[in-house]
mmCIF file with all atom_site columns, C-alpha atoms in Angstrom:
data_model
loop_
_atom_site.group_PDB
_atom_site.id
_atom_site.type_symbol
_atom_site.label_atom_id
_atom_site.label_alt_id
_atom_site.label_comp_id
_atom_site.label_asym_id
_atom_site.label_entity_id
_atom_site.label_seq_id
_atom_site.pdbx_PDB_ins_code
_atom_site.Cartn_x
_atom_site.Cartn_y
_atom_site.Cartn_z
_atom_site.occupancy
_atom_site.B_iso_or_equiv
_atom_site.pdbx_formal_charge
_atom_site.auth_seq_id
_atom_site.auth_comp_id
_atom_site.auth_asym_id
_atom_site.auth_atom_id
_atom_site.pdbx_PDB_model_num
ATOM 1   C CA . MET A 1 1   ? 30.523 -38.254 12.133 1.00 94.00 ? 6   MET A CA 1
ATOM 2   C CA . ILE A 1 2   ? 28.728 -37.862 15.510 1.00 97.00 ? 7   ILE A CA 1
ATOM 3   C CA . GLU A 1 3   ? 25.163 -39.075 15.849 1.00 98.00 ? 8   GLU A CA 1
ATOM 4   C CA . PHE A 1 4   ? 22.749 -39.321 18.792 1.00 98.00 ? 9   PHE A CA 1
ATOM 5   C CA . ASN A 1 5   ? 19.750 -41.519 18.128 1.00 98.00 ? 10  ASN A CA 1
ATOM 6   C CA . GLY A 1 6   ? 16.892 -41.341 20.623 1.00 98.00 ? 11  GLY A CA 1
ATOM 7   C CA . VAL A 1 7   ? 19.363 -40.788 23.540 1.00 98.00 ? 12  VAL A CA 1
ATOM 8   C CA . THR A 1 8   ? 17.947 -40.521 27.074 1.00 98.00 ? 13  THR A CA 1
ATOM 9   C CA . LYS A 1 9   ? 19.890 -40.297 30.312 1.00 97.00 ? 14  LYS A CA 1
ATOM 10  C CA . THR A 1 10  ? 18.173 -40.693 33.674 1.00 97.00 ? 15  THR A CA 1
ATOM 11  C CA . TYR A 1 11  ? 19.974 -40.358 36.960 1.00 93.00 ? 16  TYR A CA 1
ATOM 12  C CA . LYS A 1 12  ? 18.855 -42.581 39.900 1.00 86.00 ? 17  LYS A CA 1
ATOM 13  C CA . LYS A 1 13  ? 15.679 -43.428 38.000 1.00 80.00 ? 18  LYS A CA 1
ATOM 14  C CA . THR A 1 14  ? 14.142 -40.047 39.035 1.00 86.00 ? 19  THR A CA 1
ATOM 15  C CA . PHE A 1 15  ? 15.883 -37.234 37.118 1.00 93.00 ? 20  PHE A CA 1
ATOM 16  C CA . THR A 1 16  ? 15.988 -37.230 33.346 1.00 96.00 ? 21  THR A CA 1
ATOM 17  C CA . ALA A 1 17  ? 18.900 -34.938 32.231 1.00 96.00 ? 22  ALA A CA 1
ATOM 18  C CA . VAL A 1 18  ? 18.378 -35.480 28.481 1.00 97.00 ? 23  VAL A CA 1
ATOM 19  C CA . LYS A 1 19  ? 15.386 -37.035 26.800 1.00 97.00 ? 24  LYS A CA 1
ATOM 20  C CA . ASP A 1 20  ? 15.135 -38.600 23.412 1.00 97.00 ? 25  ASP A CA 1
ATOM 21  C CA . ILE A 1 21  ? 17.942 -36.554 21.886 1.00 98.00 ? 26  ILE A CA 1
ATOM 22  C CA . SER A 1 22  ? 18.551 -37.165 18.150 1.00 98.00 ? 27  SER A CA 1
ATOM 23  C CA . LEU A 1 23  ? 21.028 -35.061 16.275 1.00 97.00 ? 28  LEU A CA 1
ATOM 24  C CA . LYS A 1 24  ? 23.901 -35.410 13.787 1.00 98.00 ? 29  LYS A CA 1
ATOM 25  C CA . ILE A 1 25  ? 27.117 -33.378 13.645 1.00 98.00 ? 30  ILE A CA 1
ATOM 26  C CA . ASP A 1 26  ? 29.122 -33.703 10.496 1.00 97.00 ? 31  ASP A CA 1
ATOM 27  C CA . LYS A 1 27  ? 32.871 -33.610 10.201 1.00 97.00 ? 32  LYS A CA 1
ATOM 28  C CA . GLY A 1 28  ? 34.253 -30.169 10.151 1.00 97.00 ? 33  GLY A CA 1
ATOM 29  C CA . GLU A 1 29  ? 31.147 -28.454 11.598 1.00 97.00 ? 34  GLU A CA 1
ATOM 30  C CA . PHE A 1 30  ? 31.306 -25.761 14.278 1.00 97.00 ? 35  PHE A CA 1
ATOM 31  C CA . VAL A 1 31  ? 28.355 -26.160 16.664 1.00 98.00 ? 36  VAL A CA 1
ATOM 32  C CA . PHE A 1 32  ? 27.253 -24.104 19.635 1.00 97.00 ? 37  PHE A CA 1
ATOM 33  C CA . ILE A 1 33  ? 25.315 -25.959 22.358 1.00 97.00 ? 38  ILE A CA 1
ATOM 34  C CA . VAL A 1 34  ? 23.289 -23.421 24.311 1.00 96.00 ? 39  VAL A CA 1
ATOM 35  C CA . GLY A 1 35  ? 20.757 -23.470 27.065 1.00 94.00 ? 40  GLY A CA 1
ATOM 36  C CA . LYS A 1 36  ? 20.294 -22.440 30.708 1.00 91.00 ? 41  LYS A CA 1
ATOM 37  C CA . SER A 1 37  ? 21.901 -24.288 33.603 1.00 88.00 ? 42  SER A CA 1
ATOM 38  C CA . GLY A 1 38  ? 20.232 -27.643 33.851 1.00 90.00 ? 43  GLY A CA 1
ATOM 39  C CA . ALA A 1 39  ? 19.273 -27.723 30.217 1.00 94.00 ? 44  ALA A CA 1
ATOM 40  C CA . GLY A 1 40  ? 21.387 -30.872 29.595 1.00 95.00 ? 45  GLY A CA 1
ATOM 41  C CA . LYS A 1 41  ? 24.608 -29.430 27.972 1.00 95.00 ? 46  LYS A CA 1
ATOM 42  C CA . SER A 1 42  ? 27.040 -31.051 30.452 1.00 93.00 ? 47  SER A CA 1
ATOM 43  C CA . THR A 1 43  ? 25.254 -34.381 30.176 1.00 95.00 ? 48  THR A CA 1
ATOM 44  C CA . LEU A 1 44  ? 25.490 -34.270 26.411 1.00 96.00 ? 49  LEU A CA 1
ATOM 45  C CA . ILE A 1 45  ? 29.255 -33.679 26.659 1.00 95.00 ? 50  ILE A CA 1
ATOM 46  C CA . LYS A 1 46  ? 29.750 -36.456 29.231 1.00 95.00 ? 51  LYS A CA 1
ATOM 47  C CA . LEU A 1 47  ? 27.829 -38.863 27.077 1.00 97.00 ? 52  LEU A CA 1
ATOM 48  C CA . LEU A 1 48  ? 29.982 -38.077 24.037 1.00 96.00 ? 53  LEU A CA 1
ATOM 49  C CA . LEU A 1 49  ? 33.181 -38.430 26.115 1.00 95.00 ? 54  LEU A CA 1
ATOM 50  C CA . ARG A 1 50  ? 31.892 -41.814 27.450 1.00 95.00 ? 55  ARG A CA 1
ATOM 51  C CA . GLU A 1 51  ? 32.162 -40.523 30.947 1.00 94.00 ? 56  GLU A CA 1
ATOM 52  C CA . ILE A 1 52  ? 28.589 -41.755 31.420 1.00 95.00 ? 57  ILE A CA 1
ATOM 53  C CA . SER A 1 53  ? 26.367 -44.103 29.394 1.00 95.00 ? 58  SER A CA 1
ATOM 54  C CA . PRO A 1 54  ? 22.897 -43.421 28.060 1.00 97.00 ? 59  PRO A CA 1
ATOM 55  C CA . SER A 1 55  ? 19.925 -45.028 29.718 1.00 96.00 ? 60  SER A CA 1
ATOM 56  C CA . SER A 1 56  ? 18.511 -45.653 26.251 1.00 97.00 ? 61  SER A CA 1
ATOM 57  C CA . GLY A 1 57  ? 19.397 -44.785 22.713 1.00 98.00 ? 62  GLY A CA 1
ATOM 58  C CA . ILE A 1 58  ? 22.622 -44.965 20.743 1.00 98.00 ? 63  ILE A CA 1
ATOM 59  C CA . ILE A 1 59  ? 25.587 -42.626 20.254 1.00 98.00 ? 64  ILE A CA 1
ATOM 60  C CA . THR A 1 60  ? 27.917 -43.276 17.342 1.00 98.00 ? 65  THR A CA 1
ATOM 61  C CA . TYR A 1 61  ? 31.227 -41.680 16.473 1.00 97.00 ? 66  TYR A CA 1
ATOM 62  C CA . LYS A 1 62  ? 32.364 -42.361 12.902 1.00 95.00 ? 67  LYS A CA 1
ATOM 63  C CA . GLY A 1 63  ? 29.954 -45.238 12.758 1.00 95.00 ? 68  GLY A CA 1
ATOM 64  C CA . THR A 1 64  ? 31.010 -46.841 16.024 1.00 96.00 ? 69  THR A CA 1
ATOM 65  C CA . ASP A 1 65  ? 28.578 -47.314 18.903 1.00 97.00 ? 70  ASP A CA 1
ATOM 66  C CA . ILE A 1 66  ? 30.745 -45.747 21.595 1.00 97.00 ? 71  ILE A CA 1
ATOM 67  C CA . ASN A 1 67  ? 28.798 -47.551 24.404 1.00 95.00 ? 72  ASN A CA 1
ATOM 68  C CA . LYS A 1 68  ? 30.134 -50.832 23.033 1.00 95.00 ? 73  LYS A CA 1
ATOM 69  C CA . ILE A 1 69  ? 33.733 -49.737 23.311 1.00 95.00 ? 74  ILE A CA 1
ATOM 70  C CA . ARG A 1 70  ? 35.439 -51.817 25.917 1.00 93.00 ? 75  ARG A CA 1
ATOM 71  C CA . LYS A 1 71  ? 36.702 -49.942 29.028 1.00 91.00 ? 76  LYS A CA 1
ATOM 72  C CA . ARG A 1 72  ? 40.393 -50.581 28.242 1.00 92.00 ? 77  ARG A CA 1
ATOM 73  C CA . ARG A 1 73  ? 39.893 -48.850 24.898 1.00 94.00 ? 78  ARG A CA 1
ATOM 74  C CA . VAL A 1 74  ? 37.972 -45.797 26.075 1.00 94.00 ? 79  VAL A CA 1
ATOM 75  C CA . ALA A 1 75  ? 41.192 -43.812 26.496 1.00 91.00 ? 80  ALA A CA 1
ATOM 76  C CA . GLU A 1 76  ? 42.085 -44.643 22.913 1.00 92.00 ? 81  GLU A CA 1
ATOM 77  C CA . TYR A 1 77  ? 38.703 -43.439 21.781 1.00 95.00 ? 82  TYR A CA 1
ATOM 78  C CA . ARG A 1 78  ? 39.105 -40.151 23.698 1.00 93.00 ? 83  ARG A CA 1
ATOM 79  C CA . ARG A 1 79  ? 42.299 -39.357 21.832 1.00 92.00 ? 84  ARG A CA 1
ATOM 80  C CA . ASN A 1 80  ? 40.039 -38.444 18.950 1.00 93.00 ? 85  ASN A CA 1
ATOM 81  C CA . ILE A 1 81  ? 38.672 -35.631 21.113 1.00 96.00 ? 86  ILE A CA 1
ATOM 82  C CA . GLY A 1 82  ? 40.430 -32.585 22.549 1.00 96.00 ? 87  GLY A CA 1
ATOM 83  C CA . PHE A 1 83  ? 38.646 -31.021 25.605 1.00 96.00 ? 88  PHE A CA 1
ATOM 84  C CA . ILE A 1 84  ? 38.846 -27.376 26.745 1.00 95.00 ? 89  ILE A CA 1
ATOM 85  C CA . PHE A 1 85  ? 37.646 -26.609 30.290 1.00 90.00 ? 90  PHE A CA 1
ATOM 86  C CA . GLN A 1 86  ? 36.167 -23.311 31.563 1.00 88.00 ? 91  GLN A CA 1
ATOM 87  C CA . ASP A 1 87  ? 38.669 -23.240 34.447 1.00 91.00 ? 92  ASP A CA 1
ATOM 88  C CA . TYR A 1 88  ? 41.701 -24.111 32.266 1.00 94.00 ? 93  TYR A CA 1
ATOM 89  C CA . ARG A 1 89  ? 42.938 -27.030 34.551 1.00 94.00 ? 94  ARG A CA 1
ATOM 90  C CA . LEU A 1 90  ? 46.606 -26.357 33.888 1.00 97.00 ? 95  LEU A CA 1
ATOM 91  C CA . LEU A 1 91  ? 49.239 -28.066 36.000 1.00 97.00 ? 96  LEU A CA 1
ATOM 92  C CA . PRO A 1 92  ? 50.491 -25.206 38.278 1.00 97.00 ? 97  PRO A CA 1
ATOM 93  C CA . LYS A 1 93  ? 53.969 -26.550 38.831 1.00 97.00 ? 98  LYS A CA 1
ATOM 94  C CA . MET A 1 94  ? 54.674 -27.028 35.084 1.00 98.00 ? 99  MET A CA 1
ATOM 95  C CA . THR A 1 95  ? 55.598 -24.279 32.635 1.00 98.00 ? 100 THR A CA 1
ATOM 96  C CA . VAL A 1 96  ? 53.472 -23.538 29.610 1.00 98.00 ? 101 VAL A CA 1
ATOM 97  C CA . TYR A 1 97  ? 55.698 -25.666 27.436 1.00 98.00 ? 102 TYR A CA 1
ATOM 98  C CA . GLU A 1 98  ? 55.567 -28.575 29.905 1.00 98.00 ? 103 GLU A CA 1
ATOM 99  C CA . ASN A 1 99  ? 51.775 -28.412 30.309 1.00 97.00 ? 104 ASN A CA 1
ATOM 100 C CA . ILE A 1 100 ? 51.419 -28.935 26.487 1.00 98.00 ? 105 ILE A CA 1
ATOM 101 C CA . ALA A 1 101 ? 54.293 -31.406 26.143 1.00 98.00 ? 106 ALA A CA 1
ATOM 102 C CA . PHE A 1 102 ? 52.670 -33.500 29.041 1.00 97.00 ? 107 PHE A CA 1
ATOM 103 C CA . ALA A 1 103 ? 49.608 -34.121 26.714 1.00 96.00 ? 108 ALA A CA 1
ATOM 104 C CA . MET A 1 104 ? 51.984 -35.670 24.141 1.00 96.00 ? 109 MET A CA 1
ATOM 105 C CA . GLU A 1 105 ? 53.931 -37.674 26.743 1.00 96.00 ? 110 GLU A CA 1
ATOM 106 C CA . MET A 1 106 ? 50.653 -39.229 27.920 1.00 93.00 ? 111 MET A CA 1
ATOM 107 C CA . ILE A 1 107 ? 50.318 -40.893 24.551 1.00 93.00 ? 112 ILE A CA 1
ATOM 108 C CA . CYS A 1 108 ? 54.046 -41.868 24.430 1.00 92.00 ? 113 CYS A CA 1
ATOM 109 C CA . CYS A 1 109 ? 55.217 -39.402 21.772 1.00 95.00 ? 114 CYS A CA 1
ATOM 110 C CA . GLN A 1 110 ? 58.885 -39.249 21.096 1.00 96.00 ? 115 GLN A CA 1
ATOM 111 C CA . ALA A 1 111 ? 60.938 -36.385 22.582 1.00 96.00 ? 116 ALA A CA 1
ATOM 112 C CA . LYS A 1 112 ? 61.960 -35.292 19.157 1.00 97.00 ? 117 LYS A CA 1
ATOM 113 C CA . GLN A 1 113 ? 58.324 -34.969 18.102 1.00 97.00 ? 118 GLN A CA 1
ATOM 114 C CA . ILE A 1 114 ? 57.468 -33.062 21.246 1.00 97.00 ? 119 ILE A CA 1
ATOM 115 C CA . ARG A 1 115 ? 60.276 -30.597 20.599 1.00 97.00 ? 120 ARG A CA 1
ATOM 116 C CA . ARG A 1 116 ? 58.998 -30.022 17.109 1.00 97.00 ? 121 ARG A CA 1
ATOM 117 C CA . GLU A 1 117 ? 55.293 -29.771 17.810 1.00 97.00 ? 122 GLU A CA 1
ATOM 118 C CA . VAL A 1 118 ? 55.023 -27.761 20.997 1.00 98.00 ? 123 VAL A CA 1
ATOM 119 C CA . PRO A 1 119 ? 56.616 -24.629 19.548 1.00 97.00 ? 124 PRO A CA 1
ATOM 120 C CA . LEU A 1 120 ? 54.382 -24.816 16.540 1.00 97.00 ? 125 LEU A CA 1
ATOM 121 C CA . VAL A 1 121 ? 51.145 -24.974 18.487 1.00 97.00 ? 126 VAL A CA 1
ATOM 122 C CA . LEU A 1 122 ? 52.405 -22.207 20.898 1.00 97.00 ? 127 LEU A CA 1
ATOM 123 C CA . SER A 1 123 ? 52.956 -20.051 17.853 1.00 97.00 ? 128 SER A CA 1
ATOM 124 C CA . MET A 1 124 ? 49.435 -20.776 16.588 1.00 95.00 ? 129 MET A CA 1
ATOM 125 C CA . VAL A 1 125 ? 47.904 -19.512 19.856 1.00 96.00 ? 130 VAL A CA 1
ATOM 126 C CA . GLY A 1 126 ? 50.264 -16.541 20.070 1.00 96.00 ? 131 GLY A CA 1
ATOM 127 C CA . LEU A 1 127 ? 52.135 -17.628 23.117 1.00 97.00 ? 132 LEU A CA 1
ATOM 128 C CA . SER A 1 128 ? 55.659 -18.343 21.724 1.00 97.00 ? 133 SER A CA 1
ATOM 129 C CA . ASP A 1 129 ? 57.105 -15.866 24.290 1.00 97.00 ? 134 ASP A CA 1
ATOM 130 C CA . LYS A 1 130 ? 55.388 -17.536 27.240 1.00 98.00 ? 135 LYS A CA 1
ATOM 131 C CA . ALA A 1 131 ? 56.809 -21.068 26.901 1.00 98.00 ? 136 ALA A CA 1
ATOM 132 C CA . LYS A 1 132 ? 58.896 -20.790 30.161 1.00 98.00 ? 137 LYS A CA 1
ATOM 133 C CA . SER A 1 133 ? 56.126 -19.028 32.182 1.00 98.00 ? 138 SER A CA 1
ATOM 134 C CA . TYR A 1 134 ? 53.996 -20.745 34.811 1.00 98.00 ? 139 TYR A CA 1
ATOM 135 C CA . PRO A 1 135 ? 50.237 -20.590 34.845 1.00 97.00 ? 140 PRO A CA 1
ATOM 136 C CA . ASP A 1 136 ? 49.948 -18.146 37.770 1.00 97.00 ? 141 ASP A CA 1
ATOM 137 C CA . GLU A 1 137 ? 52.047 -15.739 35.687 1.00 98.00 ? 142 GLU A CA 1
ATOM 138 C CA . LEU A 1 138 ? 49.504 -15.610 32.914 1.00 97.00 ? 143 LEU A CA 1
ATOM 139 C CA . SER A 1 139 ? 46.199 -13.722 32.451 1.00 96.00 ? 144 SER A CA 1
ATOM 140 C CA . GLY A 1 140 ? 42.941 -15.752 32.164 1.00 95.00 ? 145 GLY A CA 1
ATOM 141 C CA . GLY A 1 141 ? 43.002 -15.314 28.371 1.00 96.00 ? 146 GLY A CA 1
ATOM 142 C CA . GLU A 1 142 ? 46.542 -16.554 28.138 1.00 97.00 ? 147 GLU A CA 1
ATOM 143 C CA . GLN A 1 143 ? 45.767 -19.556 30.332 1.00 97.00 ? 148 GLN A CA 1
ATOM 144 C CA . GLN A 1 144 ? 42.830 -20.419 28.048 1.00 96.00 ? 149 GLN A CA 1
ATOM 145 C CA . ARG A 1 145 ? 45.031 -20.254 25.072 1.00 96.00 ? 150 ARG A CA 1
ATOM 146 C CA . VAL A 1 146 ? 47.424 -22.669 26.761 1.00 97.00 ? 151 VAL A CA 1
ATOM 147 C CA . ALA A 1 147 ? 44.440 -24.936 27.369 1.00 97.00 ? 152 ALA A CA 1
ATOM 148 C CA . ILE A 1 148 ? 43.492 -24.753 23.728 1.00 97.00 ? 153 ILE A CA 1
ATOM 149 C CA . ALA A 1 149 ? 47.094 -25.602 22.684 1.00 97.00 ? 154 ALA A CA 1
ATOM 150 C CA . ARG A 1 150 ? 47.032 -28.557 24.982 1.00 97.00 ? 155 ARG A CA 1
ATOM 151 C CA . ALA A 1 151 ? 43.694 -29.727 23.509 1.00 97.00 ? 156 ALA A CA 1
ATOM 152 C CA . VAL A 1 152 ? 44.913 -29.560 19.893 1.00 97.00 ? 157 VAL A CA 1
ATOM 153 C CA . ILE A 1 153 ? 48.522 -30.690 20.312 1.00 97.00 ? 158 ILE A CA 1
ATOM 154 C CA . ASN A 1 154 ? 47.649 -34.380 19.480 1.00 96.00 ? 159 ASN A CA 1
ATOM 155 C CA . LYS A 1 155 ? 45.658 -33.366 16.381 1.00 95.00 ? 160 LYS A CA 1
ATOM 156 C CA . PRO A 1 156 ? 42.249 -34.585 17.505 1.00 96.00 ? 161 PRO A CA 1
ATOM 157 C CA . GLU A 1 157 ? 39.404 -34.841 15.002 1.00 96.00 ? 162 GLU A CA 1
ATOM 158 C CA . THR A 1 158 ? 37.060 -33.063 17.331 1.00 98.00 ? 163 THR A CA 1
ATOM 159 C CA . ILE A 1 159 ? 37.399 -30.313 19.919 1.00 98.00 ? 164 ILE A CA 1
ATOM 160 C CA . ILE A 1 160 ? 34.786 -29.956 22.728 1.00 97.00 ? 165 ILE A CA 1
ATOM 161 C CA . ALA A 1 161 ? 34.944 -26.602 24.550 1.00 96.00 ? 166 ALA A CA 1
ATOM 162 C CA . ASP A 1 162 ? 32.843 -26.338 27.776 1.00 94.00 ? 167 ASP A CA 1
ATOM 163 C CA . GLU A 1 163 ? 32.195 -22.666 28.461 1.00 93.00 ? 168 GLU A CA 1
ATOM 164 C CA . PRO A 1 164 ? 35.680 -21.644 27.232 1.00 94.00 ? 169 PRO A CA 1
ATOM 165 C CA . THR A 1 165 ? 34.878 -17.941 27.432 1.00 92.00 ? 170 THR A CA 1
ATOM 166 C CA . GLY A 1 166 ? 32.933 -18.122 30.696 1.00 90.00 ? 171 GLY A CA 1
ATOM 167 C CA . ASN A 1 167 ? 35.591 -16.526 32.812 1.00 89.00 ? 172 ASN A CA 1
ATOM 168 C CA . LEU A 1 168 ? 36.750 -13.973 30.224 1.00 92.00 ? 173 LEU A CA 1
ATOM 169 C CA . ASP A 1 169 ? 35.809 -10.506 29.186 1.00 91.00 ? 174 ASP A CA 1
ATOM 170 C CA . PHE A 1 170 ? 34.312 -9.891  25.777 1.00 88.00 ? 175 PHE A CA 1
ATOM 171 C CA . GLU A 1 171 ? 37.497 -8.736  24.097 1.00 91.00 ? 176 GLU A CA 1
ATOM 172 C CA . THR A 1 172 ? 39.484 -11.654 25.374 1.00 93.00 ? 177 THR A CA 1
ATOM 173 C CA . SER A 1 173 ? 36.564 -13.994 24.434 1.00 93.00 ? 178 SER A CA 1
ATOM 174 C CA . LYS A 1 174 ? 36.837 -12.810 20.836 1.00 92.00 ? 179 LYS A CA 1
ATOM 175 C CA . GLU A 1 175 ? 40.508 -13.709 20.792 1.00 94.00 ? 180 GLU A CA 1
ATOM 176 C CA . ILE A 1 176 ? 39.604 -17.194 21.990 1.00 95.00 ? 181 ILE A CA 1
ATOM 177 C CA . MET A 1 177 ? 36.909 -17.486 19.343 1.00 96.00 ? 182 MET A CA 1
ATOM 178 C CA . LYS A 1 178 ? 39.240 -16.380 16.643 1.00 95.00 ? 183 LYS A CA 1
ATOM 179 C CA . ILE A 1 179 ? 41.558 -19.257 17.580 1.00 96.00 ? 184 ILE A CA 1
ATOM 180 C CA . LEU A 1 180 ? 38.735 -21.776 17.708 1.00 97.00 ? 185 LEU A CA 1
ATOM 181 C CA . THR A 1 181 ? 37.434 -20.536 14.389 1.00 96.00 ? 186 THR A CA 1
ATOM 182 C CA . GLU A 1 182 ? 40.876 -20.943 12.827 1.00 96.00 ? 187 GLU A CA 1
ATOM 183 C CA . ILE A 1 183 ? 41.157 -24.482 14.188 1.00 96.00 ? 188 ILE A CA 1
ATOM 184 C CA . ASN A 1 184 ? 37.770 -25.267 12.713 1.00 97.00 ? 189 ASN A CA 1
ATOM 185 C CA . LYS A 1 185 ? 38.800 -23.928 9.332  1.00 96.00 ? 190 LYS A CA 1
ATOM 186 C CA . ARG A 1 186 ? 41.606 -26.490 9.295  1.00 94.00 ? 191 ARG A CA 1
ATOM 187 C CA . GLY A 1 187 ? 39.043 -29.205 9.306  1.00 96.00 ? 192 GLY A CA 1
ATOM 188 C CA . THR A 1 188 ? 38.566 -29.924 13.096 1.00 97.00 ? 193 THR A CA 1
ATOM 189 C CA . THR A 1 189 ? 35.026 -30.359 14.273 1.00 98.00 ? 194 THR A CA 1
ATOM 190 C CA . VAL A 1 190 ? 34.311 -27.928 17.138 1.00 98.00 ? 195 VAL A CA 1
ATOM 191 C CA . ILE A 1 191 ? 31.475 -28.334 19.626 1.00 98.00 ? 196 ILE A CA 1
ATOM 192 C CA . MET A 1 192 ? 31.190 -25.472 22.051 1.00 97.00 ? 197 MET A CA 1
ATOM 193 C CA . ALA A 1 193 ? 28.853 -25.338 25.065 1.00 96.00 ? 198 ALA A CA 1
ATOM 194 C CA . THR A 1 194 ? 28.152 -21.792 26.211 1.00 94.00 ? 199 THR A CA 1
ATOM 195 C CA . HIS A 1 195 ? 25.811 -19.451 28.009 1.00 88.00 ? 200 HIS A CA 1
ATOM 196 C CA . ASP A 1 196 ? 27.269 -16.463 26.085 1.00 87.00 ? 201 ASP A CA 1
ATOM 197 C CA . ARG A 1 197 ? 24.527 -15.210 23.801 1.00 88.00 ? 202 ARG A CA 1
ATOM 198 C CA . GLU A 1 198 ? 26.696 -12.308 22.658 1.00 89.00 ? 203 GLU A CA 1
ATOM 199 C CA . ILE A 1 199 ? 29.345 -14.733 21.376 1.00 91.00 ? 204 ILE A CA 1
ATOM 200 C CA . VAL A 1 200 ? 26.698 -16.916 19.683 1.00 93.00 ? 205 VAL A CA 1
ATOM 201 C CA . ASP A 1 201 ? 25.043 -13.890 18.051 1.00 91.00 ? 206 ASP A CA 1
ATOM 202 C CA . ASN A 1 202 ? 28.361 -12.632 16.675 1.00 90.00 ? 207 ASN A CA 1
ATOM 203 C CA . TYR A 1 203 ? 29.342 -15.928 14.953 1.00 90.00 ? 208 TYR A CA 1
ATOM 204 C CA . GLN A 1 204 ? 27.146 -17.476 12.224 1.00 88.00 ? 209 GLN A CA 1
ATOM 205 C CA . LYS A 1 205 ? 27.506 -21.009 13.307 1.00 95.00 ? 210 LYS A CA 1
ATOM 206 C CA . ARG A 1 206 ? 25.007 -23.837 13.872 1.00 97.00 ? 211 ARG A CA 1
ATOM 207 C CA . VAL A 1 207 ? 23.150 -23.463 17.219 1.00 97.00 ? 212 VAL A CA 1
ATOM 208 C CA . ILE A 1 208 ? 21.494 -26.370 19.061 1.00 97.00 ? 213 ILE A CA 1
ATOM 209 C CA . GLU A 1 209 ? 19.481 -25.003 21.981 1.00 96.00 ? 214 GLU A CA 1
ATOM 210 C CA . LEU A 1 210 ? 18.548 -27.279 24.829 1.00 97.00 ? 215 LEU A CA 1
ATOM 211 C CA . LYS A 1 211 ? 15.668 -26.827 27.272 1.00 96.00 ? 216 LYS A CA 1
ATOM 212 C CA . ASN A 1 212 ? 14.796 -29.270 30.047 1.00 95.00 ? 217 ASN A CA 1
ATOM 213 C CA . GLY A 1 213 ? 16.905 -31.961 28.426 1.00 96.00 ? 218 GLY A CA 1
ATOM 214 C CA . THR A 1 214 ? 15.326 -31.781 24.940 1.00 97.00 ? 219 THR A CA 1
ATOM 215 C CA . ILE A 1 215 ? 16.221 -29.919 21.812 1.00 97.00 ? 220 ILE A CA 1
ATOM 216 C CA . LEU A 1 216 ? 14.275 -26.719 21.610 1.00 96.00 ? 221 LEU A CA 1
ATOM 217 C CA . ARG A 1 217 ? 15.931 -25.415 18.410 1.00 95.00 ? 222 ARG A CA 1
ATOM 218 C CA . ASP A 1 218 ? 18.550 -26.621 15.880 1.00 96.00 ? 223 ASP A CA 1
ATOM 219 C CA . ARG A 1 219 ? 19.500 -23.599 13.740 1.00 93.00 ? 224 ARG A CA 1
ATOM 220 C CA . LYS A 1 220 ? 21.885 -24.149 10.897 1.00 88.00 ? 225 LYS A CA 1
ATOM 221 C CA . ALA A 1 221 ? 24.923 -21.856 10.396 1.00 76.00 ? 226 ALA A CA 1
ATOM 222 C CA . GLY A 1 222 ? 23.635 -18.476 9.175  1.00 59.00 ? 227 GLY A CA 1
ATOM 223 C CA . GLY A 1 223 ? 20.086 -19.707 9.469  1.00 53.00 ? 228 GLY A CA 1
ATOM 224 C CA . ASN A 1 224 ? 16.985 -17.825 10.743 1.00 49.00 ? 229 ASN A CA 1
ATOM 225 C CA . GLU A 1 225 ? 16.684 -17.648 14.510 1.00 50.00 ? 230 GLU A CA 1
ATOM 226 C CA . ASN A 1 226 ? 13.117 -18.977 14.256 1.00 46.00 ? 231 ASN A CA 1
ATOM 227 C CA . GLU A 1 227 ? 14.050 -21.954 12.003 1.00 48.00 ? 232 GLU A CA 1
ATOM 228 C CA . PRO A 1 228 ? 12.327 -25.039 13.360 1.00 46.00 ? 233 PRO A CA 1
ATOM 229 C CA . LYS A 1 229 ? 14.195 -27.864 15.053 1.00 46.00 ? 234 LYS A CA 1
ATOM 230 C CA . GLU A 1 230 ? 16.019 -30.324 12.735 1.00 45.00 ? 235 GLU A CA 1
ATOM 231 C CA . ASN A 1 231 ? 17.457 -33.633 13.931 1.00 45.00 ? 236 ASN A CA 1
#
């Protein structure tokens, strides 16, 4: 489904953020991308979102070279991907319901469909009683659940979560992970960048570890921690 072939990204011809990355992520996988700050996690995500282009190599999504997608069709491509930010990025003057509905309005969904779908996704993340609340009336965990609801409302094939538990305590993080795991069980591919080793250790998922822009380790779900890199 997603494939990186020999992908390198160099900034200003001096700093190489990722170097010769080759990996494949199948439909329905749950993958942790781990590594210290500067390891290349954010660059990998930006490349997949087509926010930046590789200096060399090819990235394909369902067989399509995403670097060949015309600029006017990039937004259409991104509809396949739901994105969850560490800092939530909710619209402060909109209610929970309106924040989620806005994502549907952006792709011109009909009002009838919005009225049907938003309550369903609010129920899925356990926030049916918060529909009329504003972001500043919610806890961090609740805000992140709204962000997840917004990311999945348009039924994307892939979810990318960038440090979604980074601002949360462990118990709240477990709640977020439970929701992401359930989404994955429904067939959605989940790619989660994280520093949280405790979260990674508690979930037997595939782990791709980056160091200095290269793949240090690619461990299959439930595999041995010392399993060698596989691309």
